[in-house]
Amino acid sequence: MTADSPIGVMDSGMGGISVLREITALLPNENFIFYGDSKNAPYGSRTTEEIYHLTSRVVDELLDRGVKAVVIACNTASSAAGKRLREKYPSLPIIAIEPALKPAVIGCPNGRVLVLATEATLRETKFATLMDAWKDRAEIIKMPLPGLPEFVERGELDSPALRDFLASHFKALGGKTVDGVVLGCTHYPFVKKVISELFDNKVKIYDGAAGTARQLRRRLYSRNLLNNSDKKGTITWLNSSDDPAMIELSQKLYEIEI
């Protein structure tokens, strides 16, 4: 691998595009390969072993294409596979996203923080360890949202059905005031506006994309792998689905304002 080699960014579908946007803003001269595993989405309701094997297969595909680093832009895949993949590829920089619970708790001291994520992310040891470290600084409420990534995979980012779906889950809060919301799945930033509106635009919203981008830059810098070209980088779009609409939707999601 060289500094000119591309960076691989993978997700269980298209949610990781929200992370890719942050990374390309921070590292505009890098070249990227984005791989969405829409054929096997969603990962969130799968077993840990299934998630690991699916993630590992995508990483192998990216390595075959000569990437110099891999960003696992999927909280579920990061939780289930990140540690094992670092052990499998000790010389490969692998950056794994995690829910932005720490900044949420710091930003809402002694408040109530709602963590929205997949079932798999919330059940894994990685999140349990993170929550245990911050549980005394705020009231932390976990809320899985099975079915929400599929709205994004369809490109349905604001609709009566989406609002009803979210509102029905938020009823479980019983009217409790929420100070901060953690978007613990990379699909969720695409519906951030709707989530905020359902809380009357009175909550602080956090996601891990910016932190992941900064960590990628640090890891590349430490290995002298930053691309010093003065040319704007490129993005190669790949998807496990045979439907060409998946690539079109990927590019659309990358361009929209969220």
JSON list of C-alpha atoms in Angstrom, two decimals, residues 14-183:
[
{"chain": "A", "resi": 14, "resn": "MET", "atom": "CA", "xyz": [-25.92, 2.96, 2.73]},
{"chain": "A", "resi": 15, "resn": "GLY", "atom": "CA", "xyz": [-25.82, 4.41, 6.22]},
{"chain": "A", "resi": 16, "resn": "GLY", "atom": "CA", "xyz": [-22.04, 4.68, 6.13]},
{"chain": "A", "resi": 17, "resn": "ILE", "atom": "CA", "xyz": [-22.38, 7.35, 3.48]},
{"chain": "A", "resi": 18, "resn": "SER", "atom": "CA", "xyz": [-23.08, 9.75, 6.36]},
{"chain": "A", "resi": 19, "resn": "VAL", "atom": "CA", "xyz": [-19.59, 8.89, 7.65]},
{"chain": "A", "resi": 20, "resn": "LEU", "atom": "CA", "xyz": [-18.04, 9.08, 4.18]},
{"chain": "A", "resi": 21, "resn": "ARG", "atom": "CA", "xyz": [-19.32, 12.66, 3.89]},
{"chain": "A", "resi": 22, "resn": "GLU", "atom": "CA", "xyz": [-17.46, 13.66, 7.06]},
{"chain": "A", "resi": 23, "resn": "ILE", "atom": "CA", "xyz": [-14.30, 11.88, 5.93]},
{"chain": "A", "resi": 24, "resn": "THR", "atom": "CA", "xyz": [-14.21, 13.45, 2.47]},
{"chain": "A", "resi": 25, "resn": "ALA", "atom": "CA", "xyz": [-14.79, 16.89, 4.01]},
{"chain": "A", "resi": 26, "resn": "LEU", "atom": "CA", "xyz": [-11.77, 16.36, 6.26]},
{"chain": "A", "resi": 27, "resn": "LEU", "atom": "CA", "xyz": [-9.60, 14.55, 3.68]},
{"chain": "A", "resi": 28, "resn": "PRO", "atom": "CA", "xyz": [-10.71, 15.94, 0.30]},
{"chain": "A", "resi": 29, "resn": "ASN", "atom": "CA", "xyz": [-7.60, 14.77, -1.59]},
{"chain": "A", "resi": 30, "resn": "GLU", "atom": "CA", "xyz": [-7.94, 11.11, -0.68]},
{"chain": "A", "resi": 31, "resn": "ASN", "atom": "CA", "xyz": [-9.43, 8.48, -3.00]},
{"chain": "A", "resi": 32, "resn": "PHE", "atom": "CA", "xyz": [-12.18, 6.24, -1.63]},
{"chain": "A", "resi": 33, "resn": "ILE", "atom": "CA", "xyz": [-13.97, 3.01, -2.37]},
{"chain": "A", "resi": 34, "resn": "PHE", "atom": "CA", "xyz": [-17.36, 2.84, -0.71]},
{"chain": "A", "resi": 35, "resn": "TYR", "atom": "CA", "xyz": [-18.86, -0.64, -0.41]},
{"chain": "A", "resi": 36, "resn": "GLY", "atom": "CA", "xyz": [-22.50, -0.97, 0.64]},
{"chain": "A", "resi": 37, "resn": "ASP", "atom": "CA", "xyz": [-23.61, -4.50, 1.48]},
{"chain": "A", "resi": 38, "resn": "SER", "atom": "CA", "xyz": [-27.25, -3.79, 0.68]},
{"chain": "A", "resi": 39, "resn": "LYS", "atom": "CA", "xyz": [-27.81, -7.38, -0.46]},
{"chain": "A", "resi": 40, "resn": "ASN", "atom": "CA", "xyz": [-27.35, -8.51, 3.16]},
{"chain": "A", "resi": 41, "resn": "ALA", "atom": "CA", "xyz": [-28.81, -5.48, 4.94]},
{"chain": "A", "resi": 42, "resn": "PRO", "atom": "CA", "xyz": [-29.79, -5.00, 7.64]},
{"chain": "A", "resi": 43, "resn": "TYR", "atom": "CA", "xyz": [-27.06, -6.42, 9.89]},
{"chain": "A", "resi": 44, "resn": "GLY", "atom": "CA", "xyz": [-28.74, -5.26, 13.09]},
{"chain": "A", "resi": 45, "resn": "SER", "atom": "CA", "xyz": [-30.95, -8.29, 13.66]},
{"chain": "A", "resi": 46, "resn": "ARG", "atom": "CA", "xyz": [-28.30, -10.88, 12.72]},
{"chain": "A", "resi": 47, "resn": "THR", "atom": "CA", "xyz": [-26.14, -12.95, 15.08]},
{"chain": "A", "resi": 48, "resn": "THR", "atom": "CA", "xyz": [-22.68, -11.73, 16.03]},
{"chain": "A", "resi": 49, "resn": "GLU", "atom": "CA", "xyz": [-21.05, -14.52, 14.01]},
{"chain": "A", "resi": 50, "resn": "GLU", "atom": "CA", "xyz": [-23.10, -13.70, 10.91]},
{"chain": "A", "resi": 51, "resn": "ILE", "atom": "CA", "xyz": [-22.17, -10.03, 11.19]},
{"chain": "A", "resi": 52, "resn": "TYR", "atom": "CA", "xyz": [-18.49, -10.89, 11.56]},
{"chain": "A", "resi": 53, "resn": "HIS", "atom": "CA", "xyz": [-18.42, -13.09, 8.46]},
{"chain": "A", "resi": 54, "resn": "LEU", "atom": "CA", "xyz": [-20.33, -10.57, 6.34]},
{"chain": "A", "resi": 55, "resn": "THR", "atom": "CA", "xyz": [-18.02, -7.74, 7.46]},
{"chain": "A", "resi": 56, "resn": "SER", "atom": "CA", "xyz": [-14.91, -9.85, 6.93]},
{"chain": "A", "resi": 57, "resn": "ARG", "atom": "CA", "xyz": [-16.00, -10.70, 3.40]},
{"chain": "A", "resi": 58, "resn": "VAL", "atom": "CA", "xyz": [-16.38, -7.01, 2.53]},
{"chain": "A", "resi": 59, "resn": "VAL", "atom": "CA", "xyz": [-12.99, -6.16, 4.05]},
{"chain": "A", "resi": 60, "resn": "ASP", "atom": "CA", "xyz": [-11.39, -8.93, 1.97]},
{"chain": "A", "resi": 61, "resn": "GLU", "atom": "CA", "xyz": [-13.02, -7.47, -1.15]},
{"chain": "A", "resi": 62, "resn": "LEU", "atom": "CA", "xyz": [-11.65, -4.02, -0.33]},
{"chain": "A", "resi": 63, "resn": "LEU", "atom": "CA", "xyz": [-8.17, -5.44, 0.29]},
{"chain": "A", "resi": 64, "resn": "ASP", "atom": "CA", "xyz": [-8.30, -7.14, -3.09]},
{"chain": "A", "resi": 65, "resn": "ARG", "atom": "CA", "xyz": [-8.83, -3.66, -4.53]},
{"chain": "A", "resi": 66, "resn": "GLY", "atom": "CA", "xyz": [-5.68, -2.33, -2.87]},
{"chain": "A", "resi": 67, "resn": "VAL", "atom": "CA", "xyz": [-6.98, -0.13, -0.05]},
{"chain": "A", "resi": 68, "resn": "LYS", "atom": "CA", "xyz": [-4.51, 1.33, 2.45]},
{"chain": "A", "resi": 69, "resn": "ALA", "atom": "CA", "xyz": [-7.02, 1.51, 5.33]},
{"chain": "A", "resi": 70, "resn": "VAL", "atom": "CA", "xyz": [-10.56, 0.41, 6.09]},
{"chain": "A", "resi": 71, "resn": "VAL", "atom": "CA", "xyz": [-13.26, 2.37, 7.86]},
{"chain": "A", "resi": 72, "resn": "ILE", "atom": "CA", "xyz": [-16.07, 0.22, 9.25]},
{"chain": "A", "resi": 73, "resn": "ALA", "atom": "CA", "xyz": [-18.76, 2.89, 8.92]},
{"chain": "A", "resi": 74, "resn": "CYS", "atom": "CA", "xyz": [-21.40, 0.75, 10.59]},
{"chain": "A", "resi": 75, "resn": "ASN", "atom": "CA", "xyz": [-21.87, 0.63, 14.36]},
{"chain": "A", "resi": 76, "resn": "THR", "atom": "CA", "xyz": [-23.25, -2.90, 14.23]},
{"chain": "A", "resi": 77, "resn": "ALA", "atom": "CA", "xyz": [-20.33, -4.25, 12.18]},
{"chain": "A", "resi": 78, "resn": "SER", "atom": "CA", "xyz": [-17.83, -2.33, 14.32]},
{"chain": "A", "resi": 79, "resn": "SER", "atom": "CA", "xyz": [-19.22, -3.82, 17.52]},
{"chain": "A", "resi": 80, "resn": "ALA", "atom": "CA", "xyz": [-19.37, -7.38, 16.22]},
{"chain": "A", "resi": 81, "resn": "ALA", "atom": "CA", "xyz": [-16.28, -7.51, 14.02]},
{"chain": "A", "resi": 82, "resn": "GLY", "atom": "CA", "xyz": [-13.88, -4.62, 14.62]},
{"chain": "A", "resi": 83, "resn": "LYS", "atom": "CA", "xyz": [-11.69, -6.29, 17.26]},
{"chain": "A", "resi": 84, "resn": "ARG", "atom": "CA", "xyz": [-11.46, -9.62, 15.42]},
{"chain": "A", "resi": 85, "resn": "LEU", "atom": "CA", "xyz": [-10.61, -7.96, 12.12]},
{"chain": "A", "resi": 86, "resn": "ARG", "atom": "CA", "xyz": [-7.79, -5.97, 13.72]},
{"chain": "A", "resi": 87, "resn": "GLU", "atom": "CA", "xyz": [-6.41, -9.27, 15.00]},
{"chain": "A", "resi": 88, "resn": "LYS", "atom": "CA", "xyz": [-6.80, -10.84, 11.55]},
{"chain": "A", "resi": 89, "resn": "TYR", "atom": "CA", "xyz": [-5.08, -7.91, 9.79]},
{"chain": "A", "resi": 90, "resn": "PRO", "atom": "CA", "xyz": [-2.63, -6.42, 12.34]},
{"chain": "A", "resi": 91, "resn": "SER", "atom": "CA", "xyz": [-0.81, -4.31, 9.73]},
{"chain": "A", "resi": 92, "resn": "LEU", "atom": "CA", "xyz": [-3.98, -2.77, 8.26]},
{"chain": "A", "resi": 93, "resn": "PRO", "atom": "CA", "xyz": [-5.34, 0.45, 9.78]},
{"chain": "A", "resi": 94, "resn": "ILE", "atom": "CA", "xyz": [-8.96, -0.43, 10.64]},
{"chain": "A", "resi": 95, "resn": "ILE", "atom": "CA", "xyz": [-11.06, 2.40, 12.05]},
{"chain": "A", "resi": 96, "resn": "ALA", "atom": "CA", "xyz": [-14.31, 1.30, 13.64]},
{"chain": "A", "resi": 97, "resn": "ILE", "atom": "CA", "xyz": [-17.08, 3.74, 14.51]},
{"chain": "A", "resi": 98, "resn": "GLU", "atom": "CA", "xyz": [-18.84, 3.66, 17.87]},
{"chain": "A", "resi": 99, "resn": "PRO", "atom": "CA", "xyz": [-21.91, 5.45, 19.26]},
{"chain": "A", "resi": 100, "resn": "ALA", "atom": "CA", "xyz": [-21.06, 9.00, 20.39]},
{"chain": "A", "resi": 101, "resn": "LEU", "atom": "CA", "xyz": [-22.12, 8.35, 23.98]},
{"chain": "A", "resi": 102, "resn": "LYS", "atom": "CA", "xyz": [-19.12, 10.06, 25.57]},
{"chain": "A", "resi": 103, "resn": "PRO", "atom": "CA", "xyz": [-19.67, 13.48, 23.91]},
{"chain": "A", "resi": 104, "resn": "ALA", "atom": "CA", "xyz": [-23.41, 13.19, 24.56]},
{"chain": "A", "resi": 105, "resn": "VAL", "atom": "CA", "xyz": [-22.95, 12.60, 28.28]},
{"chain": "A", "resi": 106, "resn": "ILE", "atom": "CA", "xyz": [-20.33, 15.37, 28.52]},
{"chain": "A", "resi": 107, "resn": "GLY", "atom": "CA", "xyz": [-22.69, 17.69, 26.63]},
{"chain": "A", "resi": 108, "resn": "CYS", "atom": "CA", "xyz": [-25.69, 16.78, 28.80]},
{"chain": "A", "resi": 109, "resn": "PRO", "atom": "CA", "xyz": [-24.25, 16.46, 32.33]},
{"chain": "A", "resi": 110, "resn": "ASN", "atom": "CA", "xyz": [-26.66, 14.79, 34.75]},
{"chain": "A", "resi": 111, "resn": "GLY", "atom": "CA", "xyz": [-29.23, 14.80, 31.97]},
{"chain": "A", "resi": 112, "resn": "ARG", "atom": "CA", "xyz": [-31.12, 12.10, 30.12]},
{"chain": "A", "resi": 113, "resn": "VAL", "atom": "CA", "xyz": [-29.45, 10.64, 27.03]},
{"chain": "A", "resi": 114, "resn": "LEU", "atom": "CA", "xyz": [-31.33, 8.44, 24.58]},
{"chain": "A", "resi": 115, "resn": "VAL", "atom": "CA", "xyz": [-29.22, 6.02, 22.55]},
{"chain": "A", "resi": 116, "resn": "LEU", "atom": "CA", "xyz": [-30.84, 4.96, 19.29]},
{"chain": "A", "resi": 117, "resn": "ALA", "atom": "CA", "xyz": [-29.11, 1.98, 17.69]},
{"chain": "A", "resi": 118, "resn": "THR", "atom": "CA", "xyz": [-29.63, -1.49, 16.28]},
{"chain": "A", "resi": 119, "resn": "GLU", "atom": "CA", "xyz": [-30.37, -4.48, 18.47]},
{"chain": "A", "resi": 120, "resn": "ALA", "atom": "CA", "xyz": [-26.92, -5.92, 17.73]},
{"chain": "A", "resi": 121, "resn": "THR", "atom": "CA", "xyz": [-25.03, -2.74, 18.65]},
{"chain": "A", "resi": 122, "resn": "LEU", "atom": "CA", "xyz": [-26.84, -2.44, 21.97]},
{"chain": "A", "resi": 123, "resn": "ARG", "atom": "CA", "xyz": [-26.30, -6.10, 22.94]},
{"chain": "A", "resi": 124, "resn": "GLU", "atom": "CA", "xyz": [-22.57, -6.26, 22.18]},
{"chain": "A", "resi": 125, "resn": "THR", "atom": "CA", "xyz": [-19.87, -6.06, 24.85]},
{"chain": "A", "resi": 126, "resn": "LYS", "atom": "CA", "xyz": [-18.35, -2.98, 23.21]},
{"chain": "A", "resi": 127, "resn": "PHE", "atom": "CA", "xyz": [-21.39, -0.83, 23.95]},
{"chain": "A", "resi": 128, "resn": "ALA", "atom": "CA", "xyz": [-21.90, -2.36, 27.41]},
{"chain": "A", "resi": 129, "resn": "THR", "atom": "CA", "xyz": [-18.35, -1.33, 28.31]},
{"chain": "A", "resi": 130, "resn": "LEU", "atom": "CA", "xyz": [-18.90, 2.17, 26.94]},
{"chain": "A", "resi": 131, "resn": "MET", "atom": "CA", "xyz": [-22.18, 2.57, 28.80]},
{"chain": "A", "resi": 132, "resn": "ASP", "atom": "CA", "xyz": [-20.69, 1.30, 32.05]},
{"chain": "A", "resi": 133, "resn": "ALA", "atom": "CA", "xyz": [-17.96, 3.95, 31.83]},
{"chain": "A", "resi": 134, "resn": "TRP", "atom": "CA", "xyz": [-20.49, 6.80, 31.59]},
{"chain": "A", "resi": 135, "resn": "LYS", "atom": "CA", "xyz": [-23.60, 5.56, 33.39]},
{"chain": "A", "resi": 136, "resn": "ASP", "atom": "CA", "xyz": [-22.91, 7.63, 36.52]},
{"chain": "A", "resi": 137, "resn": "ARG", "atom": "CA", "xyz": [-22.75, 10.92, 34.59]},
{"chain": "A", "resi": 138, "resn": "ALA", "atom": "CA", "xyz": [-26.22, 10.81, 33.02]},
{"chain": "A", "resi": 139, "resn": "GLU", "atom": "CA", "xyz": [-29.33, 8.70, 32.75]},
{"chain": "A", "resi": 140, "resn": "ILE", "atom": "CA", "xyz": [-28.76, 6.58, 29.66]},
{"chain": "A", "resi": 141, "resn": "ILE", "atom": "CA", "xyz": [-31.72, 4.98, 27.89]},
{"chain": "A", "resi": 142, "resn": "LYS", "atom": "CA", "xyz": [-31.15, 2.36, 25.20]},
{"chain": "A", "resi": 143, "resn": "MET", "atom": "CA", "xyz": [-33.68, 2.12, 22.39]},
{"chain": "A", "resi": 144, "resn": "PRO", "atom": "CA", "xyz": [-33.34, -0.31, 19.47]},
{"chain": "A", "resi": 145, "resn": "LEU", "atom": "CA", "xyz": [-35.10, 0.73, 16.29]},
{"chain": "A", "resi": 146, "resn": "PRO", "atom": "CA", "xyz": [-35.41, -2.40, 14.13]},
{"chain": "A", "resi": 147, "resn": "GLY", "atom": "CA", "xyz": [-36.74, -1.40, 10.74]},
{"chain": "A", "resi": 148, "resn": "LEU", "atom": "CA", "xyz": [-35.39, 2.17, 10.61]},
{"chain": "A", "resi": 149, "resn": "PRO", "atom": "CA", "xyz": [-32.37, 1.42, 8.36]},
{"chain": "A", "resi": 150, "resn": "GLU", "atom": "CA", "xyz": [-34.74, 0.02, 5.76]},
{"chain": "A", "resi": 151, "resn": "PHE", "atom": "CA", "xyz": [-36.39, 3.43, 5.39]},
{"chain": "A", "resi": 152, "resn": "VAL", "atom": "CA", "xyz": [-33.00, 4.90, 4.45]},
{"chain": "A", "resi": 153, "resn": "GLU", "atom": "CA", "xyz": [-32.20, 1.98, 2.15]},
{"chain": "A", "resi": 154, "resn": "ARG", "atom": "CA", "xyz": [-35.39, 2.86, 0.26]},
{"chain": "A", "resi": 155, "resn": "GLY", "atom": "CA", "xyz": [-34.46, 6.53, 0.16]},
{"chain": "A", "resi": 156, "resn": "GLU", "atom": "CA", "xyz": [-37.47, 7.34, 2.37]},
{"chain": "A", "resi": 157, "resn": "LEU", "atom": "CA", "xyz": [-36.07, 10.07, 4.58]},
{"chain": "A", "resi": 158, "resn": "ASP", "atom": "CA", "xyz": [-39.23, 11.96, 5.53]},
{"chain": "A", "resi": 159, "resn": "SER", "atom": "CA", "xyz": [-42.70, 10.50, 5.15]},
{"chain": "A", "resi": 160, "resn": "PRO", "atom": "CA", "xyz": [-45.83, 10.00, 7.26]},
{"chain": "A", "resi": 161, "resn": "ALA", "atom": "CA", "xyz": [-44.89, 6.31, 7.61]},
{"chain": "A", "resi": 162, "resn": "LEU", "atom": "CA", "xyz": [-41.42, 7.20, 8.90]},
{"chain": "A", "resi": 163, "resn": "ARG", "atom": "CA", "xyz": [-42.79, 9.73, 11.37]},
{"chain": "A", "resi": 164, "resn": "ASP", "atom": "CA", "xyz": [-45.39, 7.24, 12.63]},
{"chain": "A", "resi": 165, "resn": "PHE", "atom": "CA", "xyz": [-42.68, 4.59, 13.00]},
{"chain": "A", "resi": 166, "resn": "LEU", "atom": "CA", "xyz": [-40.46, 6.84, 15.10]},
{"chain": "A", "resi": 167, "resn": "ALA", "atom": "CA", "xyz": [-43.30, 8.36, 17.13]},
{"chain": "A", "resi": 168, "resn": "SER", "atom": "CA", "xyz": [-44.57, 4.90, 18.08]},
{"chain": "A", "resi": 169, "resn": "HIS", "atom": "CA", "xyz": [-41.15, 3.98, 19.48]},
{"chain": "A", "resi": 170, "resn": "PHE", "atom": "CA", "xyz": [-40.69, 7.28, 21.31]},
{"chain": "A", "resi": 171, "resn": "LYS", "atom": "CA", "xyz": [-43.99, 6.71, 23.12]},
{"chain": "A", "resi": 172, "resn": "ALA", "atom": "CA", "xyz": [-42.06, 4.18, 25.23]},
{"chain": "A", "resi": 173, "resn": "LEU", "atom": "CA", "xyz": [-40.36, 7.14, 26.92]},
{"chain": "A", "resi": 174, "resn": "GLY", "atom": "CA", "xyz": [-43.64, 7.91, 28.64]},
{"chain": "A", "resi": 175, "resn": "GLY", "atom": "CA", "xyz": [-43.28, 11.63, 28.13]},
{"chain": "A", "resi": 176, "resn": "LYS", "atom": "CA", "xyz": [-39.86, 11.85, 29.80]},
{"chain": "A", "resi": 177, "resn": "THR", "atom": "CA", "xyz": [-37.78, 14.86, 28.80]},
{"chain": "A", "resi": 178, "resn": "VAL", "atom": "CA", "xyz": [-34.72, 13.94, 26.75]},
{"chain": "A", "resi": 179, "resn": "ASP", "atom": "CA", "xyz": [-31.65, 16.18, 26.70]},
{"chain": "A", "resi": 180, "resn": "GLY", "atom": "CA", "xyz": [-29.50, 14.37, 24.16]},
{"chain": "A", "resi": 181, "resn": "VAL", "atom": "CA", "xyz": [-30.00, 11.79, 21.43]},
{"chain": "A", "resi": 182, "resn": "VAL", "atom": "CA", "xyz": [-27.18, 9.55, 20.23]},
{"chain": "A", "resi": 183, "resn": "LEU", "atom": "CA", "xyz": [-27.57, 8.33, 16.66]}
]
